[in-house]
mmCIF file of C-alpha atoms in Angstrom:
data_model
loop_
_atom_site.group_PDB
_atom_site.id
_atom_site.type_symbol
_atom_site.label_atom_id
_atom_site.label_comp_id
_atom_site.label_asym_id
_atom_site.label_seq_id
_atom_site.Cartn_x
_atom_site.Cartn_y
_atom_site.Cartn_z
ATOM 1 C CA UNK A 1 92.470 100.274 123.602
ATOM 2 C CA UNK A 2 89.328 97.856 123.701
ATOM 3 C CA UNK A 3 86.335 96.685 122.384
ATOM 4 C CA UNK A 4 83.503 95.524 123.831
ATOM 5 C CA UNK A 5 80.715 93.745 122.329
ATOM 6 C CA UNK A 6 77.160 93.123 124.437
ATOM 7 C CA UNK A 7 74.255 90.943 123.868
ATOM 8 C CA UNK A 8 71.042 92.143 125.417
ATOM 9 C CA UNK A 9 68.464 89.179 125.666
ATOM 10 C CA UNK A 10 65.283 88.803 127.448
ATOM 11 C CA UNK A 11 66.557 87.505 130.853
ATOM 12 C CA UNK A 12 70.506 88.311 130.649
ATOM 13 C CA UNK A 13 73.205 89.747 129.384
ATOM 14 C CA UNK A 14 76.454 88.635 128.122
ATOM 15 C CA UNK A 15 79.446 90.880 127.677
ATOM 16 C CA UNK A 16 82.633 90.152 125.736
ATOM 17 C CA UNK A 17 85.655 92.857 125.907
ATOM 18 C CA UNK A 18 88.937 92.600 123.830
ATOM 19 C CA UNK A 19 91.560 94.319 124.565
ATOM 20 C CA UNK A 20 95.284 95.319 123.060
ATOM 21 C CA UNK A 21 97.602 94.561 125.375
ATOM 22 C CA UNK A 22 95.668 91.982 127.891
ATOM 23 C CA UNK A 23 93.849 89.589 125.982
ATOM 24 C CA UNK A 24 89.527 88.518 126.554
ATOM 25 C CA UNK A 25 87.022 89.566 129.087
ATOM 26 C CA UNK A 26 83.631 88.119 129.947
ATOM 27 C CA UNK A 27 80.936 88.998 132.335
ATOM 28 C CA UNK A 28 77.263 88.118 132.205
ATOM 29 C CA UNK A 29 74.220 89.429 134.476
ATOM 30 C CA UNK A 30 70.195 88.374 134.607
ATOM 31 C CA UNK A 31 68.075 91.248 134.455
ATOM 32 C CA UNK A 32 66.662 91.836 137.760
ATOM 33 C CA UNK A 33 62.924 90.807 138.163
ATOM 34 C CA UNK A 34 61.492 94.313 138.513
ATOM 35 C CA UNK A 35 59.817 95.325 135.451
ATOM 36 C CA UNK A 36 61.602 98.421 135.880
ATOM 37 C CA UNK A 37 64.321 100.139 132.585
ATOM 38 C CA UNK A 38 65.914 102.170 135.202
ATOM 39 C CA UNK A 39 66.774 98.817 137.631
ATOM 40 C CA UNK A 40 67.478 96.885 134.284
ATOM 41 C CA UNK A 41 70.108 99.938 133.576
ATOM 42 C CA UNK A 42 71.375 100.096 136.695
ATOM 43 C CA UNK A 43 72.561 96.208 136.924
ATOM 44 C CA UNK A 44 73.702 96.794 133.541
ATOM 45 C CA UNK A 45 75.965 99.744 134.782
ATOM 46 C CA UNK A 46 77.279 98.048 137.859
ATOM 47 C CA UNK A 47 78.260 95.017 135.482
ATOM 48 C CA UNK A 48 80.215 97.269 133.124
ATOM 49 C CA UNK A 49 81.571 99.278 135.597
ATOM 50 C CA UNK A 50 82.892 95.597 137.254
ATOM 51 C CA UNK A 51 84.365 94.332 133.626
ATOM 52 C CA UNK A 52 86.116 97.772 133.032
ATOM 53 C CA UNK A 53 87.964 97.592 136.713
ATOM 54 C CA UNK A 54 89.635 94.273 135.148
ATOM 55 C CA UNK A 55 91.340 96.100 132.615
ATOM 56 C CA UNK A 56 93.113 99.323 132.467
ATOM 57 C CA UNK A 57 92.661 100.111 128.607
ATOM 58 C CA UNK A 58 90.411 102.045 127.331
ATOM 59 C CA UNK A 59 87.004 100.965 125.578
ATOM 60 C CA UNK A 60 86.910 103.151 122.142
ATOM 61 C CA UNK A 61 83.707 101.338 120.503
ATOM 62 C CA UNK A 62 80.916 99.435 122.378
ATOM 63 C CA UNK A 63 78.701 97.044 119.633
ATOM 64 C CA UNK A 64 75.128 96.603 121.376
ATOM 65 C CA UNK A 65 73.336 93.241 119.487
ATOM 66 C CA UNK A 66 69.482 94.170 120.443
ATOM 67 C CA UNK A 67 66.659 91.287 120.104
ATOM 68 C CA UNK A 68 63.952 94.768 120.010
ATOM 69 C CA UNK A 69 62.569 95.995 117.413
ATOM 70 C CA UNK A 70 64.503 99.808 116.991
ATOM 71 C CA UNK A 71 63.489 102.586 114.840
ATOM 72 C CA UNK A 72 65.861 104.420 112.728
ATOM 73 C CA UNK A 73 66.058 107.205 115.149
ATOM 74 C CA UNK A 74 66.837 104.720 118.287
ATOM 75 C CA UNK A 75 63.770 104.314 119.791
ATOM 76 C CA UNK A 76 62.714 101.212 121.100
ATOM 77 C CA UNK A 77 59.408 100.546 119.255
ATOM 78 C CA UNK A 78 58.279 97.116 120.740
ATOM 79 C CA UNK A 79 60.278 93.907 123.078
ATOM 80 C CA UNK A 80 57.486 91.823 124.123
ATOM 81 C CA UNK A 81 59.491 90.096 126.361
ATOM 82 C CA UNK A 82 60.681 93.044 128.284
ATOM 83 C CA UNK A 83 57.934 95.798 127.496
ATOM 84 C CA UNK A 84 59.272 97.780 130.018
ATOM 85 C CA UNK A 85 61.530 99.261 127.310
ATOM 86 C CA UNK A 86 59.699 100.365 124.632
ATOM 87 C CA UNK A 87 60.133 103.775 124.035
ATOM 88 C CA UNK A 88 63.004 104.019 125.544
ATOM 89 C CA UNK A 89 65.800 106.268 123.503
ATOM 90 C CA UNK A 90 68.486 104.053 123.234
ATOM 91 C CA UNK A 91 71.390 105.563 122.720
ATOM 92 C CA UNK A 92 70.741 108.490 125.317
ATOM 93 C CA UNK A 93 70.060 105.793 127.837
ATOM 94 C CA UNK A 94 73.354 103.611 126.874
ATOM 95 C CA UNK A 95 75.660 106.365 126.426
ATOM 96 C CA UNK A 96 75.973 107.251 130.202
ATOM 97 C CA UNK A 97 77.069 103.215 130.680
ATOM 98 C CA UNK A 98 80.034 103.508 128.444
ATOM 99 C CA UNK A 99 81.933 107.353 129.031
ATOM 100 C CA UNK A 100 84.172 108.214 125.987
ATOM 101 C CA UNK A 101 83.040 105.474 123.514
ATOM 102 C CA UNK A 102 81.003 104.902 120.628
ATOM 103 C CA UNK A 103 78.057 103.058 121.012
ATOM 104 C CA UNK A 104 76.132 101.027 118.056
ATOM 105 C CA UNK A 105 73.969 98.380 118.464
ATOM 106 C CA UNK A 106 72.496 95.988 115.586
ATOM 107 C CA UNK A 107 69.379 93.337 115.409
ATOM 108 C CA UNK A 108 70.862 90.719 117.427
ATOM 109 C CA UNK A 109 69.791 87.618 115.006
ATOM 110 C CA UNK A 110 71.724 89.457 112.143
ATOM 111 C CA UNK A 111 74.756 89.871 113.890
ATOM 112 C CA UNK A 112 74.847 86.436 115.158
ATOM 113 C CA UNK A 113 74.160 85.182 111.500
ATOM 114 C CA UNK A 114 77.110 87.438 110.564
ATOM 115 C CA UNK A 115 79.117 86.017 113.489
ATOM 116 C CA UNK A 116 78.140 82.082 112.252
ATOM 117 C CA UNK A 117 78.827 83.067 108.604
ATOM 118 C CA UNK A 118 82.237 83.872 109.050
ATOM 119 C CA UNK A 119 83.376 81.362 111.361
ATOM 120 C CA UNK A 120 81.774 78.420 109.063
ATOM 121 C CA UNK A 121 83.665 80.304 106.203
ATOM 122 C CA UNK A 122 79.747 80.232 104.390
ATOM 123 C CA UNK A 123 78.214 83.038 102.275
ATOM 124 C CA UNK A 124 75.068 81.915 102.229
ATOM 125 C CA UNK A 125 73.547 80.963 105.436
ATOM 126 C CA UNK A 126 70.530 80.973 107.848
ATOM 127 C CA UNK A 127 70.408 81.508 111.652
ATOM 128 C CA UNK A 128 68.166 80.789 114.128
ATOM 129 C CA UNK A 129 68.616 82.004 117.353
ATOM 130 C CA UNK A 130 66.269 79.622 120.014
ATOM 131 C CA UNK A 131 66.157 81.879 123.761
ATOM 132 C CA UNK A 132 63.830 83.534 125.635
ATOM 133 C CA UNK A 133 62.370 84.787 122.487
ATOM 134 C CA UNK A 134 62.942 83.384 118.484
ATOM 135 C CA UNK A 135 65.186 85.604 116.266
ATOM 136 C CA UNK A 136 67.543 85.222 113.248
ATOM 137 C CA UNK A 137 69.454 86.213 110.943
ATOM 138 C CA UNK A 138 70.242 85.721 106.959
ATOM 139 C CA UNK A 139 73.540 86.604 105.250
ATOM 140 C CA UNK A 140 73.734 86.180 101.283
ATOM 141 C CA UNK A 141 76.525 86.405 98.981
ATOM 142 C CA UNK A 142 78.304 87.193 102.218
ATOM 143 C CA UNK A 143 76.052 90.199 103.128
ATOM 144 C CA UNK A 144 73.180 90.585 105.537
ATOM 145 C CA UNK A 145 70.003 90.316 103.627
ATOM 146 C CA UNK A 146 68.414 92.708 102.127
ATOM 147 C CA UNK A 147 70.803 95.246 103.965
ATOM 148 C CA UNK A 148 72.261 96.855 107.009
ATOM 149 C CA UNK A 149 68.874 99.300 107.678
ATOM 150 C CA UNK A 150 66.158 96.706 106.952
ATOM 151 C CA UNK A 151 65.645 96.041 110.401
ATOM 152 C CA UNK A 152 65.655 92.512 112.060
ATOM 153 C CA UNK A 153 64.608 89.099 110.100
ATOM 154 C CA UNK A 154 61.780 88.498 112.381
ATOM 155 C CA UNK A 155 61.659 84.460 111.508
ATOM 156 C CA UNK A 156 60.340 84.257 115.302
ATOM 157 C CA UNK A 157 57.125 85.853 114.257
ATOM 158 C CA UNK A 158 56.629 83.717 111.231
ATOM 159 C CA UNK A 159 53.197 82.147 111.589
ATOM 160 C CA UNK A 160 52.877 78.695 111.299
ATOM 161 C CA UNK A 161 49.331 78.057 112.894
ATOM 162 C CA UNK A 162 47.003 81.105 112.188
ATOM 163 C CA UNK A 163 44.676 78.903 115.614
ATOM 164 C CA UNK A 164 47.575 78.483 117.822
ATOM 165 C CA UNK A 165 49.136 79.807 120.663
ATOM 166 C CA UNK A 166 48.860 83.716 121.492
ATOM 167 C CA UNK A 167 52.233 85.076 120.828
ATOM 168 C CA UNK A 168 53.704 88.020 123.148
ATOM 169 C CA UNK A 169 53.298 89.635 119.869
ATOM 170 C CA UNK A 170 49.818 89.534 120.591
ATOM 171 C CA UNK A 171 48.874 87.346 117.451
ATOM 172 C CA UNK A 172 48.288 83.677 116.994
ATOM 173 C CA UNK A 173 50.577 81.001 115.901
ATOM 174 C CA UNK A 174 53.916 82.713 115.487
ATOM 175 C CA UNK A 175 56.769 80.370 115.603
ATOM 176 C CA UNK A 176 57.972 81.951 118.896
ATOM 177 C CA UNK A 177 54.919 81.032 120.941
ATOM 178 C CA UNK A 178 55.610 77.164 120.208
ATOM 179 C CA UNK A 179 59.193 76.749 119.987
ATOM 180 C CA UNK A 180 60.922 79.772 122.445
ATOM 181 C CA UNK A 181 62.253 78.459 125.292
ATOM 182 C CA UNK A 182 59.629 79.191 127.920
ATOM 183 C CA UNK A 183 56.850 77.883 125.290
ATOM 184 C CA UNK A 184 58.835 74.450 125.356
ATOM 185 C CA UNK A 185 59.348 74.765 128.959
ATOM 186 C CA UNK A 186 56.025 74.832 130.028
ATOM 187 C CA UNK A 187 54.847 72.445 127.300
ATOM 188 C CA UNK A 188 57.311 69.978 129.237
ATOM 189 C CA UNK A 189 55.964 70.797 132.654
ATOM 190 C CA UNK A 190 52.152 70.310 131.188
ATOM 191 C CA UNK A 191 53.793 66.919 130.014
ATOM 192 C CA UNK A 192 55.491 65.781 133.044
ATOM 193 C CA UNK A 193 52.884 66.511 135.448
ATOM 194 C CA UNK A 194 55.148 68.837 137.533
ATOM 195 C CA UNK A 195 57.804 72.021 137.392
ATOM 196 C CA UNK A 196 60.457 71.814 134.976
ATOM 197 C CA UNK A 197 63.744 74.106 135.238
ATOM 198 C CA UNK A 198 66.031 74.270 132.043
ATOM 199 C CA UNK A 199 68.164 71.847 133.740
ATOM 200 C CA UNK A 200 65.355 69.850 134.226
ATOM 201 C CA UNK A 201 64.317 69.536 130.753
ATOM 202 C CA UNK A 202 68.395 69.117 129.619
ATOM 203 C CA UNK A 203 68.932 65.969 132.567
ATOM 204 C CA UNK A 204 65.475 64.699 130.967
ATOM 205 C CA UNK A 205 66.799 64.489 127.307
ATOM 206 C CA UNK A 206 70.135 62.856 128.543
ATOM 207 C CA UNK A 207 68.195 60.358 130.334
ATOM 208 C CA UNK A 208 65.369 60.134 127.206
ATOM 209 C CA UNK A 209 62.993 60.667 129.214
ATOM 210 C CA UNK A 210 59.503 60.676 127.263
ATOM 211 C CA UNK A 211 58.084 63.914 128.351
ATOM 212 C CA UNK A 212 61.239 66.059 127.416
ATOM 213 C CA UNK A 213 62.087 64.615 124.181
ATOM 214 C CA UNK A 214 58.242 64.913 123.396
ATOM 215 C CA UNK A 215 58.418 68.791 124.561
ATOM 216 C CA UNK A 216 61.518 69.295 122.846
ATOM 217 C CA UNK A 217 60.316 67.321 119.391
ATOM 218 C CA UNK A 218 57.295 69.217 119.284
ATOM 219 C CA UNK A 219 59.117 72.920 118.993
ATOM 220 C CA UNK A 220 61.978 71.453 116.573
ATOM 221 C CA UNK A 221 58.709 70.372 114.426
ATOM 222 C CA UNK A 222 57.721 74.264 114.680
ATOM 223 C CA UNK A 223 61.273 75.060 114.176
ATOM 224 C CA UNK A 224 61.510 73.174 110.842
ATOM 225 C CA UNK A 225 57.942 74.267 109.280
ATOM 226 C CA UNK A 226 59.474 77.705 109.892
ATOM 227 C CA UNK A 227 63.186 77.329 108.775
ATOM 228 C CA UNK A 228 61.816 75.057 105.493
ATOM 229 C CA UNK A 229 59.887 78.231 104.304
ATOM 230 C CA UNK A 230 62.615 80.111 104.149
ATOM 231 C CA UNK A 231 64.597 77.890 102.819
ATOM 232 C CA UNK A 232 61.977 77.828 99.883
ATOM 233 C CA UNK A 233 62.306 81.425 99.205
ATOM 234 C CA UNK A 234 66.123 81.874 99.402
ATOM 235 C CA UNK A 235 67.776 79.316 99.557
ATOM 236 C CA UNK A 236 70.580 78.781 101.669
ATOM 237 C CA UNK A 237 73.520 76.861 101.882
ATOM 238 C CA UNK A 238 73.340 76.338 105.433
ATOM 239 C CA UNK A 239 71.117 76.446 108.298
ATOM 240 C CA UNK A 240 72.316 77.206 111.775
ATOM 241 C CA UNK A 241 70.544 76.815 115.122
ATOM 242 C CA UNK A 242 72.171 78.256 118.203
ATOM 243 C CA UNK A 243 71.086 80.266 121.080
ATOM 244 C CA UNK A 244 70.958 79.790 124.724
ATOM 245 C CA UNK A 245 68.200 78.001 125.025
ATOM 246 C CA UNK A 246 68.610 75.678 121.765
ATOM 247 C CA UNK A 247 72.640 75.551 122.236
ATOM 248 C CA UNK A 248 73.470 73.354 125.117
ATOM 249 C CA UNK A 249 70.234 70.730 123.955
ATOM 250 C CA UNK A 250 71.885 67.342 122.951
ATOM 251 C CA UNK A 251 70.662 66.771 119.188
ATOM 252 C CA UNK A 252 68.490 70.162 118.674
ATOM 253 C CA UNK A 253 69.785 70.749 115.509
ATOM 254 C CA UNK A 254 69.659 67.344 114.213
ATOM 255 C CA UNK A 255 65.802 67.201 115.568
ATOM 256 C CA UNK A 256 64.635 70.182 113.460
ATOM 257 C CA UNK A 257 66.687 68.669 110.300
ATOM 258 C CA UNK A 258 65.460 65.477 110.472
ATOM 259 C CA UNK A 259 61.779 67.235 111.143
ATOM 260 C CA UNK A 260 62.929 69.446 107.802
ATOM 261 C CA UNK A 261 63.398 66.411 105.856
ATOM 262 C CA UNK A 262 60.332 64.971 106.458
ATOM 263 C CA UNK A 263 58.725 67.594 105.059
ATOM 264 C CA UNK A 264 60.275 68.477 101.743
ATOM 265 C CA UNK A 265 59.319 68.481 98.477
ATOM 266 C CA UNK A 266 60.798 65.784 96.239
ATOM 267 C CA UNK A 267 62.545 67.840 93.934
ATOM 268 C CA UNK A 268 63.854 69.512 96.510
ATOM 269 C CA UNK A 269 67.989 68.558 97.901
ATOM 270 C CA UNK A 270 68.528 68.876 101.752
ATOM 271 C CA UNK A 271 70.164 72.076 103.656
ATOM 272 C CA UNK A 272 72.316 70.658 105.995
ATOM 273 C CA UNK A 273 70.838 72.002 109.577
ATOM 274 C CA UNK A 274 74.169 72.397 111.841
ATOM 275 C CA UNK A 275 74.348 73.165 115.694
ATOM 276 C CA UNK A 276 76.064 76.760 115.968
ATOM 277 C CA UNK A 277 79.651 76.881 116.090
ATOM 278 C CA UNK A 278 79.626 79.536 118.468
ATOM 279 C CA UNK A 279 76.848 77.561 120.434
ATOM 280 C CA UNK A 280 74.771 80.470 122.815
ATOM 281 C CA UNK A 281 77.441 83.625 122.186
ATOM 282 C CA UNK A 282 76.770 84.159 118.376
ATOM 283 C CA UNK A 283 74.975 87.505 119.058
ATOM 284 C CA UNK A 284 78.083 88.251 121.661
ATOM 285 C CA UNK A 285 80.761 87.701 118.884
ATOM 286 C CA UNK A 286 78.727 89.640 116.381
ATOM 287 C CA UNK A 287 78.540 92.004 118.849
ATOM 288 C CA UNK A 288 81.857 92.527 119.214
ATOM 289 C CA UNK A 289 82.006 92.132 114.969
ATOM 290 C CA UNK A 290 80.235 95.873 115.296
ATOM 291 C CA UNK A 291 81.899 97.233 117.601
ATOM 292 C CA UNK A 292 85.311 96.317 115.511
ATOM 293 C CA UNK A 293 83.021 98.060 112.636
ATOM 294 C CA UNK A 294 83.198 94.708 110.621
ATOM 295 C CA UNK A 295 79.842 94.167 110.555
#
C-alpha cells in the first residue's frame, strides 16, 4: 500500500508517494497557462496517472496541502493567484484523480509548519512559507494553533502598509504584495533596468550584485515587520522561512533575522530565524504527514 502526499501551489505542483514495499516517489508539474480548472485538472491527472505507473501498490490515502482559502464543506472560497478555482467543490473534483483512496487536504502553511516542527524536534514554532503567494503556519505546545478547523494562518495578508501595494487580495499593503516572489521579482527588474527570471535574481545575489540584494533586502524587511508581530503576540521558539521561492536564496533567512533584530524592543530576547530544514517541500512532507493521518 501507499501514500501520497501533494502540494498544490500557484504555478506547480509537487507530489511525494511512499510506498511499502518500493521505497519514495516524486513527480512535479507547472500548471498550464490557461486560466482554465478543467486544463489545471487534467495535467494534474496525467501527472498522477504517470507517478502511479511507477509503482504497482496501491494508494489508500491521498493528503492534499491547499494554499486556498476552503470552506468547511470543500468549497473553494477564494485563491487569488489562481481565481479560476474558486468555487470549485473540491473533493468531487479530486476524487476522480485518485480511484479507491481517501482524499484530505489541509491549509498548506499549517502542514508545512507541522512538517518543520517535527523535523527540528520544536513545539513551538513559526513558518513562513515565501512562493508565488505568502502563507504559514504556527504549531504550539506541539499543536497547530488554535486548531485543526480554524482555517489557514493567513500571515501573507498581514498588513504592514495600509498605502502600499494592491494585494491580489484586493487590499493595500498586505505582506504578500511586497515580499511574494513575483512582488520581489519585478521589484528587481524595476531595479535592474531589464527582465529578471528567478535564476536571474539567484546568479545576481551570488555575484552581490546591487539590484538583487536591494530587491531581495527590501521583502526580507517586509518579511520581518510581519514575522516580529507575531512573534509579539505568541511567542515562539523558532521562526522558520522556507518555500520555493525563499528556499534556494543564499542568506534569506538570515536577511529577515537580522532585519527582525533591528527592530525589536529592548526588553525583548531574539527568536532565532532558521532557513527550513525541508527547504521548498515542507507543504509536500506535511502533505504526506495527512495523508499518514499524523497531522
Amino acid at each position: 500500500m501507499a501514500y501520497l502526499g501533494v502540494d498544490v501551489g500557484g504555478s506547480k505542483v509537487a507530489l511525494r508517494m511512499l510506498t511499502e514495499h518500493h521505497g519514495e516517489y516524486e513527480a512535479f508539474l507547472r500548471w498550464p497557462s490557461a486560466d482554465g480548472v478543467g486544463q489545471d485538472l487534467e495535467a494534474l491527472g496525467r501527472c498522477v496517472r504517470d507517478l502511479l505507473r511507477r509503482c504497482d501498490e496501491p494508494v489508500i490515502s491521498v493528503g492534499v496541502a491547499m494554499p486556498a482559502t476552503v470552506g468547511r464543506s470543500g468549497q473553494v472560497l477564494a485563491w487569488p493567484n489562481r481565481p479560476h478555482w474558486q468555487g470549485l467543490w473540491l473533493g468531487e473534483a479530486l476524487a476522480p484523480l485518485f480511484p479507491g483512496a481517501d482524499v484530505c487536504w489541509a491549509d498548506d502553511g499549517d502542514l508545512a509548519a507541522l512538517a518543520e516542527a517535527r523535523t527540528m524536534n520544536q513545539a513551538d514554532l513559526l513558518y513562513v512559507g515565501v512562493g508565488t503567494g505568502i502563507g504559514g503556519g504556527m504549531v504550539l505546545g506541539d499543536r497547530l494553533c488554535p486548531g485543526s478547523e480554524r482555517g489557514s494562518f493567513e500571515i501573507g495578508h498581514m498588513t504592514i502598509d495600509r498605502l502600499g501595494p494592491r494585494c491580489a487580495c484586493g487590499r493595500r499593503g498586505c505582506v504578500q504584495a511586497v515580499a511574494s516572489g513575483p512582488a520581489t521579482l519585478a521589484r528587481a527588474q524595476r531595479m535592474r533596468g531589464s527582465g529578471v527570471s528567478f535564476a536571474d535574481l539567484v546568479r545576481g545575489i551570488g555575484r552581490g550584485e546591487s539590484w538583487a540584494s536591494a530587491a531581495v533586502d527590501e521583502s526580507c524587511a517586509a518579511l520581518a515587520i510581519a514575522v516580529a508581530n507575531v512573534c509579539e503576540l505568541l511567542h515562539p521558539s523558532m521562526v522558520v522561512i522556507g518555500g520555493g521561492f525563499a528556499a534556494p536564496i543564499s542568506g534569506f533567512a538570515a536577511t529577515v533575522a537580522a532585519r527582525m533584530a533591528g527592530g525589536l524592543r529592548p526588553e525583548r530576547s531574539e527568536t532565532p530565524v532558521k532557513p527550513a530544514a525541508l527547504e521548498g517541500l515542507s507543504s509536500l512532507y506535511g502533505a504526506v504527514l495527512l495523508a499518514k493521518g499524523d497531522a
